[in-house]
Amino acid sequence: MAILYALVARGTVVLSEFTATSTNASTIAKQILEKVPGNDDSNVSYSQDRYVFHVKRTDGLTVLCMAEETAGRRIPFAFLEDIHQRFVRTYGRAVHTAQAYAMNEEFSRVLSQQIEYYSNDPNADRINRIKGEMNQVRGVMIENIDKVLDRGERLELLVDKTANMQGNTFRFRKQARRFRSNVWWRNCKLTVLLILLLLVIIYIAVAFLCHGPTLPSCI
């Protein structure tokens, strides 16, 4: 298994823990809790022989796991983030006042299930790799936006160009309507002229038939 041990703590007070194998990881983990510097949010890792203790501290809550060195960092820290979210979502503000091991009976089962999932299910790594790629894309997008926002002149020029494009679009539509109207009137005039021409031709034909030399009379 890639992840062998995990705990959730407030400061040095362990609220829940689970170990997937016989080990003294719990003792070492508690020593690490006492030595983690400062109270700020942080992500740190400590090497111990062939194993690494990964620690994530967020909003005064510390989530720690021991994993094999070959597991790298992406999977363990994805596991820690998942555990942190589940713990806060389940217990809310109670995490700030709970006694030692107050949530262990219930939440240790969650630790066991998630250790199993992140250690053995290939989808865990695939999903986290996708999440990582999405975060990279989001970071690039934010960086690009910040570059534009830092240049007020360029942003203003972009707005001006947009306004000009809108004005050009309005003028184009107006010209298109005028063109269609002109074409319609021209077609109407042409139709009237054709009708008049046809009437003239019919009149001439009738007159010729009525007054021609070959016909004695017109009924």
JSON list of C-alpha atoms in Angstrom, two decimals:
[
{"chain": "A", "resi": 1, "resn": "MET", "atom": "CA", "xyz": [0.00, 0.00, 0.00]},
{"chain": "A", "resi": 2, "resn": "ALA", "atom": "CA", "xyz": [1.26, 3.48, -0.89]},
{"chain": "A", "resi": 3, "resn": "ILE", "atom": "CA", "xyz": [-0.27, 5.14, 2.22]},
{"chain": "A", "resi": 4, "resn": "LEU", "atom": "CA", "xyz": [0.11, 3.26, 5.51]},
{"chain": "A", "resi": 5, "resn": "TYR", "atom": "CA", "xyz": [-0.99, 5.66, 8.23]},
{"chain": "A", "resi": 6, "resn": "ALA", "atom": "CA", "xyz": [-3.02, 8.83, 8.65]},
{"chain": "A", "resi": 7, "resn": "LEU", "atom": "CA", "xyz": [-4.26, 11.16, 11.38]},
{"chain": "A", "resi": 8, "resn": "VAL", "atom": "CA", "xyz": [-6.22, 14.35, 11.85]},
{"chain": "A", "resi": 9, "resn": "ALA", "atom": "CA", "xyz": [-5.22, 16.71, 14.65]},
{"chain": "A", "resi": 10, "resn": "ARG", "atom": "CA", "xyz": [-5.82, 20.17, 16.07]},
{"chain": "A", "resi": 11, "resn": "GLY", "atom": "CA", "xyz": [-2.40, 21.36, 17.09]},
{"chain": "A", "resi": 12, "resn": "THR", "atom": "CA", "xyz": [-0.97, 18.39, 19.01]},
{"chain": "A", "resi": 13, "resn": "VAL", "atom": "CA", "xyz": [-4.41, 17.00, 19.90]},
{"chain": "A", "resi": 14, "resn": "VAL", "atom": "CA", "xyz": [-5.11, 13.93, 17.76]},
{"chain": "A", "resi": 15, "resn": "LEU", "atom": "CA", "xyz": [-8.79, 13.75, 16.85]},
{"chain": "A", "resi": 16, "resn": "SER", "atom": "CA", "xyz": [-8.69, 10.61, 14.72]},
{"chain": "A", "resi": 17, "resn": "GLU", "atom": "CA", "xyz": [-6.09, 8.22, 13.30]},
{"chain": "A", "resi": 18, "resn": "PHE", "atom": "CA", "xyz": [-5.80, 4.93, 11.46]},
{"chain": "A", "resi": 19, "resn": "THR", "atom": "CA", "xyz": [-2.90, 2.62, 10.62]},
{"chain": "A", "resi": 20, "resn": "ALA", "atom": "CA", "xyz": [-3.05, 0.01, 7.90]},
{"chain": "A", "resi": 21, "resn": "THR", "atom": "CA", "xyz": [-0.07, -1.96, 9.18]},
{"chain": "A", "resi": 22, "resn": "SER", "atom": "CA", "xyz": [1.85, -2.69, 12.34]},
{"chain": "A", "resi": 23, "resn": "THR", "atom": "CA", "xyz": [4.15, 0.28, 12.81]},
{"chain": "A", "resi": 24, "resn": "ASN", "atom": "CA", "xyz": [5.24, 2.96, 15.26]},
{"chain": "A", "resi": 25, "resn": "ALA", "atom": "CA", "xyz": [4.08, 5.66, 12.85]},
{"chain": "A", "resi": 26, "resn": "SER", "atom": "CA", "xyz": [1.73, 7.03, 15.49]},
{"chain": "A", "resi": 27, "resn": "THR", "atom": "CA", "xyz": [4.62, 7.80, 17.84]},
{"chain": "A", "resi": 28, "resn": "ILE", "atom": "CA", "xyz": [6.67, 9.50, 15.15]},
{"chain": "A", "resi": 29, "resn": "ALA", "atom": "CA", "xyz": [3.62, 11.41, 13.87]},
{"chain": "A", "resi": 30, "resn": "LYS", "atom": "CA", "xyz": [2.97, 12.88, 17.31]},
{"chain": "A", "resi": 31, "resn": "GLN", "atom": "CA", "xyz": [6.58, 14.00, 17.53]},
{"chain": "A", "resi": 32, "resn": "ILE", "atom": "CA", "xyz": [6.19, 15.68, 14.15]},
{"chain": "A", "resi": 33, "resn": "LEU", "atom": "CA", "xyz": [3.06, 17.49, 15.36]},
{"chain": "A", "resi": 34, "resn": "GLU", "atom": "CA", "xyz": [5.09, 18.99, 18.19]},
{"chain": "A", "resi": 35, "resn": "LYS", "atom": "CA", "xyz": [7.84, 20.15, 15.82]},
{"chain": "A", "resi": 36, "resn": "VAL", "atom": "CA", "xyz": [5.83, 21.50, 12.90]},
{"chain": "A", "resi": 37, "resn": "PRO", "atom": "CA", "xyz": [6.90, 25.17, 12.85]},
{"chain": "A", "resi": 38, "resn": "GLY", "atom": "CA", "xyz": [4.49, 28.08, 13.21]},
{"chain": "A", "resi": 39, "resn": "ASN", "atom": "CA", "xyz": [0.72, 28.24, 12.97]},
{"chain": "A", "resi": 40, "resn": "ASP", "atom": "CA", "xyz": [0.40, 29.29, 9.35]},
{"chain": "A", "resi": 41, "resn": "ASP", "atom": "CA", "xyz": [-1.05, 27.07, 6.62]},
{"chain": "A", "resi": 42, "resn": "SER", "atom": "CA", "xyz": [1.64, 24.85, 5.15]},
{"chain": "A", "resi": 43, "resn": "ASN", "atom": "CA", "xyz": [2.44, 21.67, 3.24]},
{"chain": "A", "resi": 44, "resn": "VAL", "atom": "CA", "xyz": [5.63, 19.91, 4.35]},
{"chain": "A", "resi": 45, "resn": "SER", "atom": "CA", "xyz": [7.17, 16.45, 4.10]},
{"chain": "A", "resi": 46, "resn": "TYR", "atom": "CA", "xyz": [9.59, 14.62, 6.41]},
{"chain": "A", "resi": 47, "resn": "SER", "atom": "CA", "xyz": [11.64, 11.62, 5.30]},
{"chain": "A", "resi": 48, "resn": "GLN", "atom": "CA", "xyz": [12.08, 8.61, 7.61]},
{"chain": "A", "resi": 49, "resn": "ASP", "atom": "CA", "xyz": [14.03, 5.68, 6.16]},
{"chain": "A", "resi": 50, "resn": "ARG", "atom": "CA", "xyz": [12.00, 4.42, 3.16]},
{"chain": "A", "resi": 51, "resn": "TYR", "atom": "CA", "xyz": [8.91, 6.34, 4.21]},
{"chain": "A", "resi": 52, "resn": "VAL", "atom": "CA", "xyz": [7.80, 9.96, 4.08]},
{"chain": "A", "resi": 53, "resn": "PHE", "atom": "CA", "xyz": [5.47, 11.80, 6.47]},
{"chain": "A", "resi": 54, "resn": "HIS", "atom": "CA", "xyz": [3.40, 14.34, 4.56]},
{"chain": "A", "resi": 55, "resn": "VAL", "atom": "CA", "xyz": [1.75, 17.13, 6.56]},
{"chain": "A", "resi": 56, "resn": "LYS", "atom": "CA", "xyz": [-0.95, 19.57, 5.49]},
{"chain": "A", "resi": 57, "resn": "ARG", "atom": "CA", "xyz": [-2.04, 22.31, 7.87]},
{"chain": "A", "resi": 58, "resn": "THR", "atom": "CA", "xyz": [-5.06, 24.45, 7.02]},
{"chain": "A", "resi": 59, "resn": "ASP", "atom": "CA", "xyz": [-7.03, 26.77, 9.32]},
{"chain": "A", "resi": 60, "resn": "GLY", "atom": "CA", "xyz": [-5.51, 25.24, 12.46]},
{"chain": "A", "resi": 61, "resn": "LEU", "atom": "CA", "xyz": [-6.35, 21.67, 11.41]},
{"chain": "A", "resi": 62, "resn": "THR", "atom": "CA", "xyz": [-3.49, 19.30, 10.61]},
{"chain": "A", "resi": 63, "resn": "VAL", "atom": "CA", "xyz": [-3.83, 16.23, 8.42]},
{"chain": "A", "resi": 64, "resn": "LEU", "atom": "CA", "xyz": [-0.85, 13.88, 8.28]},
{"chain": "A", "resi": 65, "resn": "CYS", "atom": "CA", "xyz": [-0.08, 10.62, 6.50]},
{"chain": "A", "resi": 66, "resn": "MET", "atom": "CA", "xyz": [2.85, 8.26, 6.21]},
{"chain": "A", "resi": 67, "resn": "ALA", "atom": "CA", "xyz": [3.45, 6.89, 2.73]},
{"chain": "A", "resi": 68, "resn": "GLU", "atom": "CA", "xyz": [6.04, 4.85, 0.94]},
{"chain": "A", "resi": 69, "resn": "GLU", "atom": "CA", "xyz": [8.75, 6.94, -0.66]},
{"chain": "A", "resi": 70, "resn": "THR", "atom": "CA", "xyz": [7.80, 5.55, -4.09]},
{"chain": "A", "resi": 71, "resn": "ALA", "atom": "CA", "xyz": [4.32, 7.12, -3.77]},
{"chain": "A", "resi": 72, "resn": "GLY", "atom": "CA", "xyz": [5.77, 10.54, -4.55]},
{"chain": "A", "resi": 73, "resn": "ARG", "atom": "CA", "xyz": [3.91, 13.67, -3.40]},
{"chain": "A", "resi": 74, "resn": "ARG", "atom": "CA", "xyz": [0.89, 14.08, -5.66]},
{"chain": "A", "resi": 75, "resn": "ILE", "atom": "CA", "xyz": [-1.15, 11.16, -4.33]},
{"chain": "A", "resi": 76, "resn": "PRO", "atom": "CA", "xyz": [-0.37, 11.70, -0.61]},
{"chain": "A", "resi": 77, "resn": "PHE", "atom": "CA", "xyz": [-1.25, 15.40, -0.74]},
{"chain": "A", "resi": 78, "resn": "ALA", "atom": "CA", "xyz": [-4.38, 14.70, -2.76]},
{"chain": "A", "resi": 79, "resn": "PHE", "atom": "CA", "xyz": [-5.32, 12.25, -0.02]},
{"chain": "A", "resi": 80, "resn": "LEU", "atom": "CA", "xyz": [-4.65, 14.86, 2.68]},
{"chain": "A", "resi": 81, "resn": "GLU", "atom": "CA", "xyz": [-6.77, 17.45, 0.87]},
{"chain": "A", "resi": 82, "resn": "ASP", "atom": "CA", "xyz": [-9.59, 14.95, 0.53]},
{"chain": "A", "resi": 83, "resn": "ILE", "atom": "CA", "xyz": [-9.44, 14.01, 4.21]},
{"chain": "A", "resi": 84, "resn": "HIS", "atom": "CA", "xyz": [-9.35, 17.64, 5.31]},
{"chain": "A", "resi": 85, "resn": "GLN", "atom": "CA", "xyz": [-12.47, 18.47, 3.29]},
{"chain": "A", "resi": 86, "resn": "ARG", "atom": "CA", "xyz": [-14.35, 15.41, 4.54]},
{"chain": "A", "resi": 87, "resn": "PHE", "atom": "CA", "xyz": [-13.43, 16.08, 8.17]},
{"chain": "A", "resi": 88, "resn": "VAL", "atom": "CA", "xyz": [-14.46, 19.74, 8.10]},
{"chain": "A", "resi": 89, "resn": "ARG", "atom": "CA", "xyz": [-17.63, 18.96, 6.19]},
{"chain": "A", "resi": 90, "resn": "THR", "atom": "CA", "xyz": [-18.58, 16.28, 8.71]},
{"chain": "A", "resi": 91, "resn": "TYR", "atom": "CA", "xyz": [-17.76, 18.02, 12.01]},
{"chain": "A", "resi": 92, "resn": "GLY", "atom": "CA", "xyz": [-17.74, 21.74, 11.22]},
{"chain": "A", "resi": 93, "resn": "ARG", "atom": "CA", "xyz": [-16.87, 24.01, 14.17]},
{"chain": "A", "resi": 94, "resn": "ALA", "atom": "CA", "xyz": [-16.67, 21.06, 16.55]},
{"chain": "A", "resi": 95, "resn": "VAL", "atom": "CA", "xyz": [-13.11, 20.47, 15.37]},
{"chain": "A", "resi": 96, "resn": "HIS", "atom": "CA", "xyz": [-11.99, 23.57, 17.30]},
{"chain": "A", "resi": 97, "resn": "THR", "atom": "CA", "xyz": [-13.17, 22.31, 20.71]},
{"chain": "A", "resi": 98, "resn": "ALA", "atom": "CA", "xyz": [-13.24, 18.51, 20.45]},
{"chain": "A", "resi": 99, "resn": "GLN", "atom": "CA", "xyz": [-11.30, 16.38, 22.93]},
{"chain": "A", "resi": 100, "resn": "ALA", "atom": "CA", "xyz": [-8.54, 13.97, 21.90]},
{"chain": "A", "resi": 101, "resn": "TYR", "atom": "CA", "xyz": [-9.83, 11.07, 19.77]},
{"chain": "A", "resi": 102, "resn": "ALA", "atom": "CA", "xyz": [-13.41, 12.41, 20.00]},
{"chain": "A", "resi": 103, "resn": "MET", "atom": "CA", "xyz": [-14.04, 11.59, 16.32]},
{"chain": "A", "resi": 104, "resn": "ASN", "atom": "CA", "xyz": [-11.89, 8.46, 16.12]},
{"chain": "A", "resi": 105, "resn": "GLU", "atom": "CA", "xyz": [-14.61, 5.82, 16.34]},
{"chain": "A", "resi": 106, "resn": "GLU", "atom": "CA", "xyz": [-16.47, 7.24, 13.37]},
{"chain": "A", "resi": 107, "resn": "PHE", "atom": "CA", "xyz": [-13.84, 8.91, 11.24]},
{"chain": "A", "resi": 108, "resn": "SER", "atom": "CA", "xyz": [-11.17, 6.20, 11.49]},
{"chain": "A", "resi": 109, "resn": "ARG", "atom": "CA", "xyz": [-13.37, 4.18, 9.10]},
{"chain": "A", "resi": 110, "resn": "VAL", "atom": "CA", "xyz": [-13.24, 7.05, 6.62]},
{"chain": "A", "resi": 111, "resn": "LEU", "atom": "CA", "xyz": [-9.45, 7.15, 6.93]},
{"chain": "A", "resi": 112, "resn": "SER", "atom": "CA", "xyz": [-9.32, 3.40, 6.28]},
{"chain": "A", "resi": 113, "resn": "GLN", "atom": "CA", "xyz": [-11.52, 3.63, 3.19]},
{"chain": "A", "resi": 114, "resn": "GLN", "atom": "CA", "xyz": [-9.65, 6.56, 1.68]},
{"chain": "A", "resi": 115, "resn": "ILE", "atom": "CA", "xyz": [-6.25, 5.00, 2.41]},
{"chain": "A", "resi": 116, "resn": "GLU", "atom": "CA", "xyz": [-7.43, 1.92, 0.52]},
{"chain": "A", "resi": 117, "resn": "TYR", "atom": "CA", "xyz": [-8.71, 4.02, -2.36]},
{"chain": "A", "resi": 118, "resn": "TYR", "atom": "CA", "xyz": [-5.66, 6.27, -2.79]},
{"chain": "A", "resi": 119, "resn": "SER", "atom": "CA", "xyz": [-3.26, 3.36, -2.34]},
{"chain": "A", "resi": 120, "resn": "ASN", "atom": "CA", "xyz": [-4.81, 0.82, -4.72]},
{"chain": "A", "resi": 121, "resn": "ASP", "atom": "CA", "xyz": [-7.31, 2.41, -7.09]},
{"chain": "A", "resi": 122, "resn": "PRO", "atom": "CA", "xyz": [-5.61, 3.66, -10.30]},
{"chain": "A", "resi": 123, "resn": "ASN", "atom": "CA", "xyz": [-8.46, 6.13, -10.81]},
{"chain": "A", "resi": 124, "resn": "ALA", "atom": "CA", "xyz": [-7.24, 8.11, -7.80]},
{"chain": "A", "resi": 125, "resn": "ASP", "atom": "CA", "xyz": [-4.01, 9.04, -9.53]},
{"chain": "A", "resi": 126, "resn": "ARG", "atom": "CA", "xyz": [-5.74, 9.61, -12.87]},
{"chain": "A", "resi": 127, "resn": "ILE", "atom": "CA", "xyz": [-8.32, 11.97, -11.34]},
{"chain": "A", "resi": 128, "resn": "ASN", "atom": "CA", "xyz": [-5.68, 13.89, -9.40]},
{"chain": "A", "resi": 129, "resn": "ARG", "atom": "CA", "xyz": [-3.49, 14.22, -12.47]},
{"chain": "A", "resi": 130, "resn": "ILE", "atom": "CA", "xyz": [-6.44, 15.75, -14.33]},
{"chain": "A", "resi": 131, "resn": "LYS", "atom": "CA", "xyz": [-7.12, 18.07, -11.40]},
{"chain": "A", "resi": 132, "resn": "GLY", "atom": "CA", "xyz": [-3.48, 19.12, -11.44]},
{"chain": "A", "resi": 133, "resn": "GLU", "atom": "CA", "xyz": [-3.63, 19.87, -15.17]},
{"chain": "A", "resi": 134, "resn": "MET", "atom": "CA", "xyz": [-6.82, 21.88, -14.66]},
{"chain": "A", "resi": 135, "resn": "ASN", "atom": "CA", "xyz": [-5.15, 23.89, -11.88]},
{"chain": "A", "resi": 136, "resn": "GLN", "atom": "CA", "xyz": [-2.22, 24.61, -14.19]},
{"chain": "A", "resi": 137, "resn": "VAL", "atom": "CA", "xyz": [-4.55, 25.84, -16.91]},
{"chain": "A", "resi": 138, "resn": "ARG", "atom": "CA", "xyz": [-6.44, 27.96, -14.40]},
{"chain": "A", "resi": 139, "resn": "GLY", "atom": "CA", "xyz": [-3.15, 29.42, -13.19]},
{"chain": "A", "resi": 140, "resn": "VAL", "atom": "CA", "xyz": [-2.14, 30.33, -16.74]},
{"chain": "A", "resi": 141, "resn": "MET", "atom": "CA", "xyz": [-5.51, 31.95, -17.37]},
{"chain": "A", "resi": 142, "resn": "ILE", "atom": "CA", "xyz": [-5.33, 34.01, -14.18]},
{"chain": "A", "resi": 143, "resn": "GLU", "atom": "CA", "xyz": [-1.78, 35.06, -14.99]},
{"chain": "A", "resi": 144, "resn": "ASN", "atom": "CA", "xyz": [-2.76, 36.20, -18.44]},
{"chain": "A", "resi": 145, "resn": "ILE", "atom": "CA", "xyz": [-5.71, 38.19, -17.08]},
{"chain": "A", "resi": 146, "resn": "ASP", "atom": "CA", "xyz": [-3.47, 39.82, -14.48]},
{"chain": "A", "resi": 147, "resn": "LYS", "atom": "CA", "xyz": [-1.04, 40.85, -17.19]},
{"chain": "A", "resi": 148, "resn": "VAL", "atom": "CA", "xyz": [-3.84, 42.60, -19.03]},
{"chain": "A", "resi": 149, "resn": "LEU", "atom": "CA", "xyz": [-5.22, 44.21, -15.87]},
{"chain": "A", "resi": 150, "resn": "ASP", "atom": "CA", "xyz": [-1.76, 45.55, -14.98]},
{"chain": "A", "resi": 151, "resn": "ARG", "atom": "CA", "xyz": [-1.75, 47.48, -18.26]},
{"chain": "A", "resi": 152, "resn": "GLY", "atom": "CA", "xyz": [-4.64, 49.89, -18.02]},
{"chain": "A", "resi": 153, "resn": "GLU", "atom": "CA", "xyz": [-3.76, 51.51, -21.33]},
{"chain": "A", "resi": 154, "resn": "ARG", "atom": "CA", "xyz": [-3.97, 48.23, -23.20]},
{"chain": "A", "resi": 155, "resn": "LEU", "atom": "CA", "xyz": [-7.23, 47.33, -21.50]},
{"chain": "A", "resi": 156, "resn": "GLU", "atom": "CA", "xyz": [-8.66, 50.72, -22.46]},
{"chain": "A", "resi": 157, "resn": "LEU", "atom": "CA", "xyz": [-7.54, 50.21, -26.05]},
{"chain": "A", "resi": 158, "resn": "LEU", "atom": "CA", "xyz": [-9.25, 46.84, -26.10]},
{"chain": "A", "resi": 159, "resn": "VAL", "atom": "CA", "xyz": [-12.45, 48.47, -24.86]},
{"chain": "A", "resi": 160, "resn": "ASP", "atom": "CA", "xyz": [-12.15, 51.17, -27.51]},
{"chain": "A", "resi": 161, "resn": "LYS", "atom": "CA", "xyz": [-11.66, 48.59, -30.21]},
{"chain": "A", "resi": 162, "resn": "THR", "atom": "CA", "xyz": [-14.71, 46.77, -28.97]},
{"chain": "A", "resi": 163, "resn": "ALA", "atom": "CA", "xyz": [-16.73, 49.98, -29.11]},
{"chain": "A", "resi": 164, "resn": "ASN", "atom": "CA", "xyz": [-15.48, 50.62, -32.64]},
{"chain": "A", "resi": 165, "resn": "MET", "atom": "CA", "xyz": [-16.42, 47.11, -33.67]},
{"chain": "A", "resi": 166, "resn": "GLN", "atom": "CA", "xyz": [-19.91, 47.62, -32.26]},
{"chain": "A", "resi": 167, "resn": "GLY", "atom": "CA", "xyz": [-20.22, 50.92, -34.16]},
{"chain": "A", "resi": 168, "resn": "ASN", "atom": "CA", "xyz": [-19.01, 49.29, -37.38]},
{"chain": "A", "resi": 169, "resn": "THR", "atom": "CA", "xyz": [-21.51, 46.49, -36.91]},
{"chain": "A", "resi": 170, "resn": "PHE", "atom": "CA", "xyz": [-24.36, 48.99, -36.45]},
{"chain": "A", "resi": 171, "resn": "ARG", "atom": "CA", "xyz": [-23.33, 50.92, -39.58]},
{"chain": "A", "resi": 172, "resn": "PHE", "atom": "CA", "xyz": [-23.05, 47.70, -41.58]},
{"chain": "A", "resi": 173, "resn": "ARG", "atom": "CA", "xyz": [-26.55, 46.63, -40.55]},
{"chain": "A", "resi": 174, "resn": "LYS", "atom": "CA", "xyz": [-27.94, 50.08, -41.43]},
{"chain": "A", "resi": 175, "resn": "GLN", "atom": "CA", "xyz": [-26.26, 49.99, -44.83]},
{"chain": "A", "resi": 176, "resn": "ALA", "atom": "CA", "xyz": [-27.53, 46.47, -45.42]},
{"chain": "A", "resi": 177, "resn": "ARG", "atom": "CA", "xyz": [-31.13, 47.53, -44.69]},
{"chain": "A", "resi": 178, "resn": "ARG", "atom": "CA", "xyz": [-30.76, 50.55, -46.98]},
{"chain": "A", "resi": 179, "resn": "PHE", "atom": "CA", "xyz": [-29.35, 48.35, -49.74]},
{"chain": "A", "resi": 180, "resn": "ARG", "atom": "CA", "xyz": [-32.22, 45.87, -49.42]},
{"chain": "A", "resi": 181, "resn": "SER", "atom": "CA", "xyz": [-34.72, 48.75, -49.52]},
{"chain": "A", "resi": 182, "resn": "ASN", "atom": "CA", "xyz": [-33.11, 50.19, -52.65]},
{"chain": "A", "resi": 183, "resn": "VAL", "atom": "CA", "xyz": [-33.11, 46.82, -54.34]},
{"chain": "A", "resi": 184, "resn": "TRP", "atom": "CA", "xyz": [-36.80, 46.33, -53.48]},
{"chain": "A", "resi": 185, "resn": "TRP", "atom": "CA", "xyz": [-37.81, 49.70, -54.90]},
{"chain": "A", "resi": 186, "resn": "ARG", "atom": "CA", "xyz": [-35.73, 49.11, -58.01]},
{"chain": "A", "resi": 187, "resn": "ASN", "atom": "CA", "xyz": [-37.42, 45.76, -58.52]},
{"chain": "A", "resi": 188, "resn": "CYS", "atom": "CA", "xyz": [-40.81, 47.40, -58.05]},
{"chain": "A", "resi": 189, "resn": "LYS", "atom": "CA", "xyz": [-40.01, 50.06, -60.66]},
{"chain": "A", "resi": 190, "resn": "LEU", "atom": "CA", "xyz": [-38.73, 47.43, -63.04]},
{"chain": "A", "resi": 191, "resn": "THR", "atom": "CA", "xyz": [-41.90, 45.39, -62.58]},
{"chain": "A", "resi": 192, "resn": "VAL", "atom": "CA", "xyz": [-44.11, 48.42, -63.24]},
{"chain": "A", "resi": 193, "resn": "LEU", "atom": "CA", "xyz": [-42.13, 49.24, -66.40]},
{"chain": "A", "resi": 194, "resn": "LEU", "atom": "CA", "xyz": [-42.44, 45.66, -67.61]},
{"chain": "A", "resi": 195, "resn": "ILE", "atom": "CA", "xyz": [-46.21, 45.73, -67.00]},
{"chain": "A", "resi": 196, "resn": "LEU", "atom": "CA", "xyz": [-46.55, 49.03, -68.87]},
{"chain": "A", "resi": 197, "resn": "LEU", "atom": "CA", "xyz": [-44.44, 47.69, -71.72]},
{"chain": "A", "resi": 198, "resn": "LEU", "atom": "CA", "xyz": [-46.57, 44.58, -71.88]},
{"chain": "A", "resi": 199, "resn": "LEU", "atom": "CA", "xyz": [-49.76, 46.66, -71.95]},
{"chain": "A", "resi": 200, "resn": "VAL", "atom": "CA", "xyz": [-48.35, 48.78, -74.80]},
{"chain": "A", "resi": 201, "resn": "ILE", "atom": "CA", "xyz": [-47.47, 45.67, -76.76]},
{"chain": "A", "resi": 202, "resn": "ILE", "atom": "CA", "xyz": [-50.95, 44.24, -76.21]},
{"chain": "A", "resi": 203, "resn": "TYR", "atom": "CA", "xyz": [-52.55, 47.56, -77.28]},
{"chain": "A", "resi": 204, "resn": "ILE", "atom": "CA", "xyz": [-50.48, 47.70, -80.46]},
{"chain": "A", "resi": 205, "resn": "ALA", "atom": "CA", "xyz": [-51.30, 44.08, -81.25]},
{"chain": "A", "resi": 206, "resn": "VAL", "atom": "CA", "xyz": [-55.05, 44.64, -80.76]},
{"chain": "A", "resi": 207, "resn": "ALA", "atom": "CA", "xyz": [-54.96, 47.81, -82.84]},
{"chain": "A", "resi": 208, "resn": "PHE", "atom": "CA", "xyz": [-53.14, 46.04, -85.62]},
{"chain": "A", "resi": 209, "resn": "LEU", "atom": "CA", "xyz": [-55.63, 43.19, -85.62]},
{"chain": "A", "resi": 210, "resn": "CYS", "atom": "CA", "xyz": [-58.59, 45.55, -85.63]},
{"chain": "A", "resi": 211, "resn": "HIS", "atom": "CA", "xyz": [-57.36, 47.94, -88.35]},
{"chain": "A", "resi": 212, "resn": "GLY", "atom": "CA", "xyz": [-55.17, 45.72, -90.44]},
{"chain": "A", "resi": 213, "resn": "PRO", "atom": "CA", "xyz": [-55.85, 45.40, -94.24]},
{"chain": "A", "resi": 214, "resn": "THR", "atom": "CA", "xyz": [-56.51, 41.65, -94.11]},
{"chain": "A", "resi": 215, "resn": "LEU", "atom": "CA", "xyz": [-59.52, 41.96, -91.80]},
{"chain": "A", "resi": 216, "resn": "PRO", "atom": "CA", "xyz": [-62.78, 43.50, -93.10]},
{"chain": "A", "resi": 217, "resn": "SER", "atom": "CA", "xyz": [-64.11, 44.44, -89.73]},
{"chain": "A", "resi": 218, "resn": "CYS", "atom": "CA", "xyz": [-63.53, 44.11, -86.03]},
{"chain": "A", "resi": 219, "resn": "ILE", "atom": "CA", "xyz": [-66.30, 42.60, -83.95]}
]
